């Protein structure tokens, strides 16, 4: 059976890519190894009547252009903004990130009057960096070593965006990209808890510590999104993250695309030096002149391809791609709403993210544990109870807790995770939560523990890295995934990459899938169906 | 101009002397005022125990700009080398010493794969370092993009990168911001090779091998040359003071006046313009231009005062990262120490105690929390083996850079110095059993000592972290990177400016060009 294009993997980028290709009139087949679509953006019932967004858990980066262009609202996707966030301190206090500006300012001032003033500058400066990067998200990175007109023009575009910043702005941007999140925050704030409150966004999902240069940039991967036109805001997809995937899948099908689940691809087929289709694990073969991989580059090039089809130097690039597992997750079904005494009754902050590290030093020590081969003994948690915002997730009166954990290694002290390790890891996380919520343990009905191993086994993300590759500059923009291959084309003709390992990287953004579709349609001399550029409402 | 323009240079460090000499040659009347009793700043040789002399801070010369060496005829003014190409020796108690000279393995057991990887790596790093070296003699461009005048210097930098060729350019743009750990792990198996190569990426910085941007430091270190050999390490005859002595001699011949024991208390500003300096004894020295070789924080916040600066600019200066983490150890030894697994012929080379990447990273970890390394990394030299003038006959001097020793040590250095010295000696004893018994006298300079003795803020001998957020047009801070400060008539010429630290002289030469050019 021959298609125009085959997409390997029904993650959100694969689906987004397929939707744009189908919309251009291509006959598209999406092959997914799991029995459900979505990759790491899924909602699953792992405890009767409790729905878990068991991997990615919040939505804020999904590009609004894609949302509109693929009519995801019509396909059932609804994003509900949630409010605030809070950092608990060891001495029983909190720092509340109230949505109300005055309230937030007063809260910051309670910890440091100077920091409350600095927050204005911090917000302004950080948003300026967001604006710059947002202008590059839905564009194909130029190859700076190329003299082709298209690359030169794109370089000019980037240059112009930079020039718009003005001289001082350019210097600030250059510094921003090479600073550590700790150094960046130290430039604005004096209070430990204020710095700690903002630091998490610099390290989530990365194998870097708050003192590692380059982490200030990672902040943007948490700030550059928007919900309802509010930049930097986050929301829940109603029904869990699977709703994003379901809507994208519906868009694929609405344009005539076909999706097959339980269809694990074992090999990418080539003929005469170009991709011609795929072979499934059960031996079935599907053919197409265009093959798109939503799978990470290590899997794509080192597992699905015959090494003979690739140059040794390229294989070395794939082997050296930095894709390190550093995060884990606990999904917990609760019999009721746990108390957090430091919040006080009726505090709206309970429906936002909760964090328990109150100093940069604790963050850095958490990273040191990971470097030494263990999970953090005093980890960074990003804890949310989505059932407070979206009651469809649990039975009435019950709740669910999503706990993202940083840092968690791929191997524990060099050996594979054992059940005992997993249990001890769970207790580490429980201990931290219980310290701030005395009745938490007694409410636990079920807890799913996910280490990088599970993420790799289930979702197929190598080492369970949530971004499909570290977000350091050697793997960003024109370097993502590899220098010379950032324009979504693999070295084999007819083969493309569309996962988070390509520009602009991870997060449920769907931009890589859309950008890859634009390049494919270009090679096929079809008109583009992909929105370009960017609208800053 | 009827009268000659007068210039006061604050500080007779090597950059101050270079700047003064070029300005004098350009027809200015130049006075250098130095707080210490002798010129040279941190590039001096001094007696630390009766009969034992040592390069007080910097002890290996590798970045001195050959153009300056030639233009100022430093050889004629007495600069010569006791050794001009030390090789690297990686020490590890558990294995025979490994010795590397650039891309060649001189001693030690190395697999053929590593041997060829080392050749490739050394050649590539050398090529990339040349791109950096080409920027040294340039005034950093301003990124205004208002006219061709602004665009051309920036385009020149881009052109240097492009001229690497497509493949190398891509690799350069990939690794430029990487950490040295990953780059070395990609290429080598031998722990010792990785350790010794990583040391260059972290020495003198507050970075560990896993810290991003450490590749840049490694390239920076290799960007110099000695006697035409790039990346070489040299020992000046008579210690580092010999460089300063030659510079002093060149300066005097050019007509520069140098006053030692004259500590500047304040830079005098009248009507928004620097008009001179006031010394501690109250004396005022008037000048048309004031040039400071002191570090940027000292110059702008202490001698000038933030009140003369715009808030935003002052804030940037305050935020300049200049917290020293390197200490200096000097041992007066009654005989030659013996290092385990080290052939006697290699004792005089650059001995590196950084056996593997994780060892260095572990040494770095405590520094993040304001603690010193319990098992520090070291760059050890025995200069007296090449230069008999440094120690009594039959005796030796050991000079080592030791990391990590954070300036802001928890509990303070008054209490911390003794246990840190003990930790250092324990590591040395492990590598060179019996060395403790040879010690006649030990001097340990912590960053705090360096600050107090040499007047460098934070005891950071590069006058500010050598990091990508503080380089070129960002060094020391945007708005002062072209040597002129926002205060008219006041200039910077020290290591806190582009191109940065190390005994190089380029900052002084570039500053002189800006000042003499009247821009």
mmCIF file of N, CA and C in Angstrom, chain A residues 414-486:
data_model
loop_
_atom_site.group_PDB
_atom_site.id
_atom_site.type_symbol
_atom_site.label_atom_id
_atom_site.label_comp_id
_atom_site.label_asym_id
_atom_site.label_seq_id
_atom_site.Cartn_x
_atom_site.Cartn_y
_atom_site.Cartn_z
ATOM 1 N N UNK A 414 24.604 3.688 38.529
ATOM 2 C CA UNK A 414 25.137 2.833 37.468
ATOM 3 C C UNK A 414 24.341 1.564 37.198
ATOM 4 N N UNK A 415 23.367 1.208 38.060
ATOM 5 C CA UNK A 415 22.579 0.002 37.769
ATOM 6 C C UNK A 415 21.145 0.379 37.420
ATOM 7 N N UNK A 416 20.443 -0.554 36.788
ATOM 8 C CA UNK A 416 19.068 -0.274 36.404
ATOM 9 C C UNK A 416 18.181 -0.127 37.633
ATOM 10 N N UNK A 417 17.104 0.621 37.480
ATOM 11 C CA UNK A 417 16.160 0.832 38.570
ATOM 12 C C UNK A 417 15.600 -0.515 39.045
ATOM 13 N N UNK A 418 15.606 -0.737 40.348
ATOM 14 C CA UNK A 418 14.964 -1.924 40.915
ATOM 15 C C UNK A 418 13.649 -1.470 41.560
ATOM 16 N N UNK A 419 12.821 -2.441 41.938
ATOM 17 C CA UNK A 419 11.565 -2.094 42.610
ATOM 18 C C UNK A 419 11.842 -1.370 43.924
ATOM 19 N N UNK A 420 12.921 -1.820 44.598
ATOM 20 C CA UNK A 420 13.278 -1.177 45.872
ATOM 21 C C UNK A 420 13.671 0.284 45.639
ATOM 22 N N UNK A 421 14.407 0.537 44.567
ATOM 23 C CA UNK A 421 14.788 1.920 44.240
ATOM 24 C C UNK A 421 13.540 2.767 44.017
ATOM 25 N N UNK A 422 12.619 2.186 43.242
ATOM 26 C CA UNK A 422 11.416 2.922 42.893
ATOM 27 C C UNK A 422 10.617 3.262 44.148
ATOM 28 N N UNK A 423 10.561 2.315 45.059
ATOM 29 C CA UNK A 423 9.840 2.527 46.310
ATOM 30 C C UNK A 423 10.537 3.625 47.142
ATOM 31 N N UNK A 424 11.866 3.538 47.208
ATOM 32 C CA UNK A 424 12.612 4.527 47.999
ATOM 33 C C UNK A 424 12.457 5.921 47.377
ATOM 34 N N UNK A 425 12.450 5.955 46.056
ATOM 35 C CA UNK A 425 12.259 7.226 45.353
ATOM 36 C C UNK A 425 10.883 7.807 45.687
ATOM 37 N N UNK A 426 9.881 6.929 45.655
ATOM 38 C CA UNK A 426 8.518 7.375 45.974
ATOM 39 C C UNK A 426 8.476 7.949 47.392
ATOM 40 N N UNK A 427 9.134 7.271 48.316
ATOM 41 C CA UNK A 427 9.117 7.738 49.706
ATOM 42 C C UNK A 427 9.808 9.103 49.837
ATOM 43 N N UNK A 428 10.873 9.296 49.070
ATOM 44 C CA UNK A 428 11.557 10.602 49.090
ATOM 45 C C UNK A 428 10.568 11.708 48.730
ATOM 46 N N UNK A 429 9.798 11.450 47.671
ATOM 47 C CA UNK A 429 8.851 12.466 47.224
ATOM 48 C C UNK A 429 7.725 12.632 48.245
ATOM 49 N N UNK A 430 7.198 11.495 48.719
ATOM 50 C CA UNK A 430 6.134 11.552 49.734
ATOM 51 C C UNK A 430 6.590 12.337 50.957
ATOM 52 N N UNK A 431 7.829 12.071 51.389
ATOM 53 C CA UNK A 431 8.341 12.753 52.587
ATOM 54 C C UNK A 431 8.297 14.260 52.398
ATOM 55 N N UNK A 432 8.726 14.692 51.220
ATOM 56 C CA UNK A 432 8.755 16.145 51.021
ATOM 57 C C UNK A 432 7.330 16.726 51.043
ATOM 58 N N UNK A 433 6.407 16.028 50.394
ATOM 59 C CA UNK A 433 5.035 16.551 50.374
ATOM 60 C C UNK A 433 4.442 16.528 51.791
ATOM 61 N N UNK A 434 4.666 15.409 52.482
ATOM 62 C CA UNK A 434 4.054 15.227 53.806
ATOM 63 C C UNK A 434 4.545 16.273 54.798
ATOM 64 N N UNK A 435 5.737 16.772 54.550
ATOM 65 C CA UNK A 435 6.285 17.789 55.434
ATOM 66 C C UNK A 435 5.425 19.055 55.422
ATOM 67 N N UNK A 436 4.767 19.282 54.307
ATOM 68 C CA UNK A 436 3.947 20.483 54.181
ATOM 69 C C UNK A 436 2.458 20.157 54.194
ATOM 70 N N UNK A 437 2.134 18.865 54.142
ATOM 71 C CA UNK A 437 0.742 18.453 54.163
ATOM 72 C C UNK A 437 0.605 17.216 55.049
ATOM 73 N N UNK A 438 0.307 17.432 56.329
ATOM 74 C CA UNK A 438 0.334 16.328 57.304
ATOM 75 C C UNK A 438 -0.620 15.180 56.945
ATOM 76 N N UNK A 439 -1.755 15.489 56.307
ATOM 77 C CA UNK A 439 -2.699 14.393 56.047
ATOM 78 C C UNK A 439 -2.557 13.792 54.651
ATOM 79 N N UNK A 440 -1.523 14.190 53.956
ATOM 80 C CA UNK A 440 -1.369 13.741 52.573
ATOM 81 C C UNK A 440 -1.287 12.216 52.462
ATOM 82 N N UNK A 441 -0.393 11.610 53.254
ATOM 83 C CA UNK A 441 -0.180 10.170 53.130
ATOM 84 C C UNK A 441 -1.468 9.370 53.320
ATOM 85 N N UNK A 442 -2.284 9.822 54.276
ATOM 86 C CA UNK A 442 -3.491 9.048 54.596
ATOM 87 C C UNK A 442 -4.521 9.112 53.472
ATOM 88 N N UNK A 443 -4.354 10.046 52.536
ATOM 89 C CA UNK A 443 -5.334 10.196 51.456
ATOM 90 C C UNK A 443 -4.954 9.438 50.186
ATOM 91 N N UNK A 444 -3.734 8.913 50.153
ATOM 92 C CA UNK A 444 -3.249 8.291 48.917
ATOM 93 C C UNK A 444 -3.967 6.980 48.633
ATOM 94 N N UNK A 445 -4.607 6.905 47.468
ATOM 95 C CA UNK A 445 -5.279 5.674 47.057
ATOM 96 C C UNK A 445 -4.421 4.878 46.089
ATOM 97 N N UNK A 446 -3.697 5.586 45.276
ATOM 98 C CA UNK A 446 -2.903 4.922 44.243
ATOM 99 C C UNK A 446 -1.817 5.884 43.800
ATOM 100 N N UNK A 447 -0.637 5.359 43.591
ATOM 101 C CA UNK A 447 0.433 6.233 43.103
ATOM 102 C C UNK A 447 1.188 5.531 41.983
ATOM 103 N N UNK A 448 1.234 6.206 40.877
ATOM 104 C CA UNK A 448 2.017 5.687 39.755
ATOM 105 C C UNK A 448 3.373 6.385 39.783
ATOM 106 N N UNK A 449 4.452 5.595 39.791
ATOM 107 C CA UNK A 449 5.796 6.166 39.862
ATOM 108 C C UNK A 449 6.453 6.028 38.502
ATOM 109 N N UNK A 450 6.903 7.142 37.985
ATOM 110 C CA UNK A 450 7.512 7.091 36.656
ATOM 111 C C UNK A 450 8.930 7.635 36.708
ATOM 112 N N UNK A 451 9.869 6.784 36.352
ATOM 113 C CA UNK A 451 11.265 7.192 36.269
ATOM 114 C C UNK A 451 11.592 7.317 34.771
ATOM 115 N N UNK A 452 12.757 7.808 34.441
ATOM 116 C CA UNK A 452 13.110 7.890 33.012
ATOM 117 C C UNK A 452 12.958 6.547 32.298
ATOM 118 N N UNK A 453 13.163 5.454 33.034
ATOM 119 C CA UNK A 453 13.021 4.128 32.421
ATOM 120 C C UNK A 453 11.605 3.913 31.862
ATOM 121 N N UNK A 454 10.598 4.205 32.679
ATOM 122 C CA UNK A 454 9.206 4.006 32.228
ATOM 123 C C UNK A 454 8.895 4.916 31.050
ATOM 124 N N UNK A 455 9.402 6.126 31.137
ATOM 125 C CA UNK A 455 9.127 7.079 30.074
ATOM 126 C C UNK A 455 9.724 6.572 28.762
ATOM 127 N N UNK A 456 10.906 6.008 28.859
ATOM 128 C CA UNK A 456 11.537 5.476 27.654
ATOM 129 C C UNK A 456 10.769 4.258 27.146
ATOM 130 N N UNK A 457 10.410 3.369 28.069
ATOM 131 C CA UNK A 457 9.757 2.131 27.651
ATOM 132 C C UNK A 457 8.383 2.403 27.037
ATOM 133 N N UNK A 458 7.625 3.312 27.644
ATOM 134 C CA UNK A 458 6.253 3.528 27.183
ATOM 135 C C UNK A 458 6.160 4.508 26.024
ATOM 136 N N UNK A 459 6.866 5.603 26.154
ATOM 137 C CA UNK A 459 6.711 6.666 25.169
ATOM 138 C C UNK A 459 7.769 6.555 24.078
ATOM 139 N N UNK A 460 8.868 5.850 24.419
ATOM 140 C CA UNK A 460 9.916 5.710 23.419
ATOM 141 C C UNK A 460 10.884 6.868 23.396
ATOM 142 N N UNK A 461 10.800 7.748 24.402
ATOM 143 C CA UNK A 461 11.758 8.844 24.490
ATOM 144 C C UNK A 461 13.058 8.282 25.054
ATOM 145 N N UNK A 462 14.138 8.390 24.298
ATOM 146 C CA UNK A 462 15.414 7.868 24.774
ATOM 147 C C UNK A 462 15.768 8.505 26.116
ATOM 148 N N UNK A 463 16.128 7.659 27.053
ATOM 149 C CA UNK A 463 16.480 8.080 28.419
ATOM 150 C C UNK A 463 15.355 8.849 29.108
ATOM 151 N N UNK A 464 14.184 8.890 28.483
ATOM 152 C CA UNK A 464 13.071 9.565 29.132
ATOM 153 C C UNK A 464 13.243 11.067 29.223
ATOM 154 N N UNK A 465 14.018 11.629 28.308
ATOM 155 C CA UNK A 465 14.204 13.079 28.321
ATOM 156 C C UNK A 465 12.966 13.747 27.744
ATOM 157 N N UNK A 466 12.316 14.592 28.536
ATOM 158 C CA UNK A 466 11.017 15.120 28.129
ATOM 159 C C UNK A 466 11.100 16.081 26.955
ATOM 160 N N UNK A 467 12.286 16.631 26.692
ATOM 161 C CA UNK A 467 12.422 17.572 25.578
ATOM 162 C C UNK A 467 13.005 16.889 24.340
ATOM 163 N N UNK A 468 13.152 15.584 24.355
ATOM 164 C CA UNK A 468 13.776 14.843 23.248
ATOM 165 C C UNK A 468 15.187 15.341 22.978
ATOM 166 N N UNK A 469 15.854 15.872 23.962
ATOM 167 C CA UNK A 469 17.211 16.381 23.745
ATOM 168 C C UNK A 469 17.422 17.619 24.578
ATOM 169 N N UNK A 470 18.594 17.697 25.185
ATOM 170 C CA UNK A 470 18.916 18.824 26.058
ATOM 171 C C UNK A 470 18.742 20.160 25.348
ATOM 172 N N UNK A 471 18.290 21.154 26.119
ATOM 173 C CA UNK A 471 18.077 22.492 25.564
ATOM 174 C C UNK A 471 19.289 23.379 25.818
ATOM 175 N N UNK A 472 20.451 22.923 25.357
ATOM 176 C CA UNK A 472 21.628 23.778 25.464
ATOM 177 C C UNK A 472 21.955 24.282 24.063
ATOM 178 N N UNK A 473 22.688 25.390 24.008
ATOM 179 C CA UNK A 473 22.825 26.061 22.723
ATOM 180 C C UNK A 473 23.461 25.181 21.647
ATOM 181 N N UNK A 474 24.286 24.220 22.061
ATOM 182 C CA UNK A 474 24.877 23.327 21.059
ATOM 183 C C UNK A 474 23.818 22.421 20.431
ATOM 184 N N UNK A 475 22.596 22.469 20.959
ATOM 185 C CA UNK A 475 21.504 21.679 20.408
ATOM 186 C C UNK A 475 20.253 22.533 20.219
ATOM 187 N N UNK A 476 20.456 23.806 19.931
ATOM 188 C CA UNK A 476 19.312 24.681 19.733
ATOM 189 C C UNK A 476 19.412 25.386 18.389
ATOM 190 N N UNK A 477 18.285 25.844 17.921
ATOM 191 C CA UNK A 477 18.200 26.657 16.708
ATOM 192 C C UNK A 477 18.921 25.945 15.557
ATOM 193 N N UNK A 478 19.923 26.567 14.952
ATOM 194 C CA UNK A 478 20.546 25.917 13.788
ATOM 195 C C UNK A 478 21.404 24.716 14.183
ATOM 196 N N UNK A 479 21.563 24.470 15.461
ATOM 197 C CA UNK A 479 22.290 23.281 15.911
ATOM 198 C C UNK A 479 21.351 22.130 16.285
ATOM 199 N N UNK A 480 20.034 22.328 16.169
ATOM 200 C CA UNK A 480 19.104 21.312 16.658
ATOM 201 C C UNK A 480 18.524 20.509 15.509
ATOM 202 N N UNK A 481 18.595 19.187 15.458
ATOM 203 C CA UNK A 481 19.352 18.380 16.407
ATOM 204 C C UNK A 481 20.855 18.401 16.158
ATOM 205 N N UNK A 482 21.258 18.538 14.876
ATOM 206 C CA UNK A 482 22.695 18.561 14.582
ATOM 207 C C UNK A 482 22.992 19.738 13.652
ATOM 208 N N UNK A 483 24.219 20.300 13.781
ATOM 209 C CA UNK A 483 24.588 21.355 12.851
ATOM 210 C C UNK A 483 24.462 20.836 11.410
ATOM 211 N N UNK A 484 23.866 21.643 10.573
ATOM 212 C CA UNK A 484 23.720 21.250 9.171
ATOM 213 C C UNK A 484 22.447 20.454 8.890
ATOM 214 N N UNK A 485 21.740 20.047 9.946
ATOM 215 C CA UNK A 485 20.512 19.254 9.754
ATOM 216 C C UNK A 485 19.345 19.843 10.531
ATOM 217 N N UNK A 486 19.363 21.143 10.661
ATOM 218 C CA UNK A 486 18.333 21.788 11.478
ATOM 219 C C UNK A 486 17.102 22.137 10.659
#
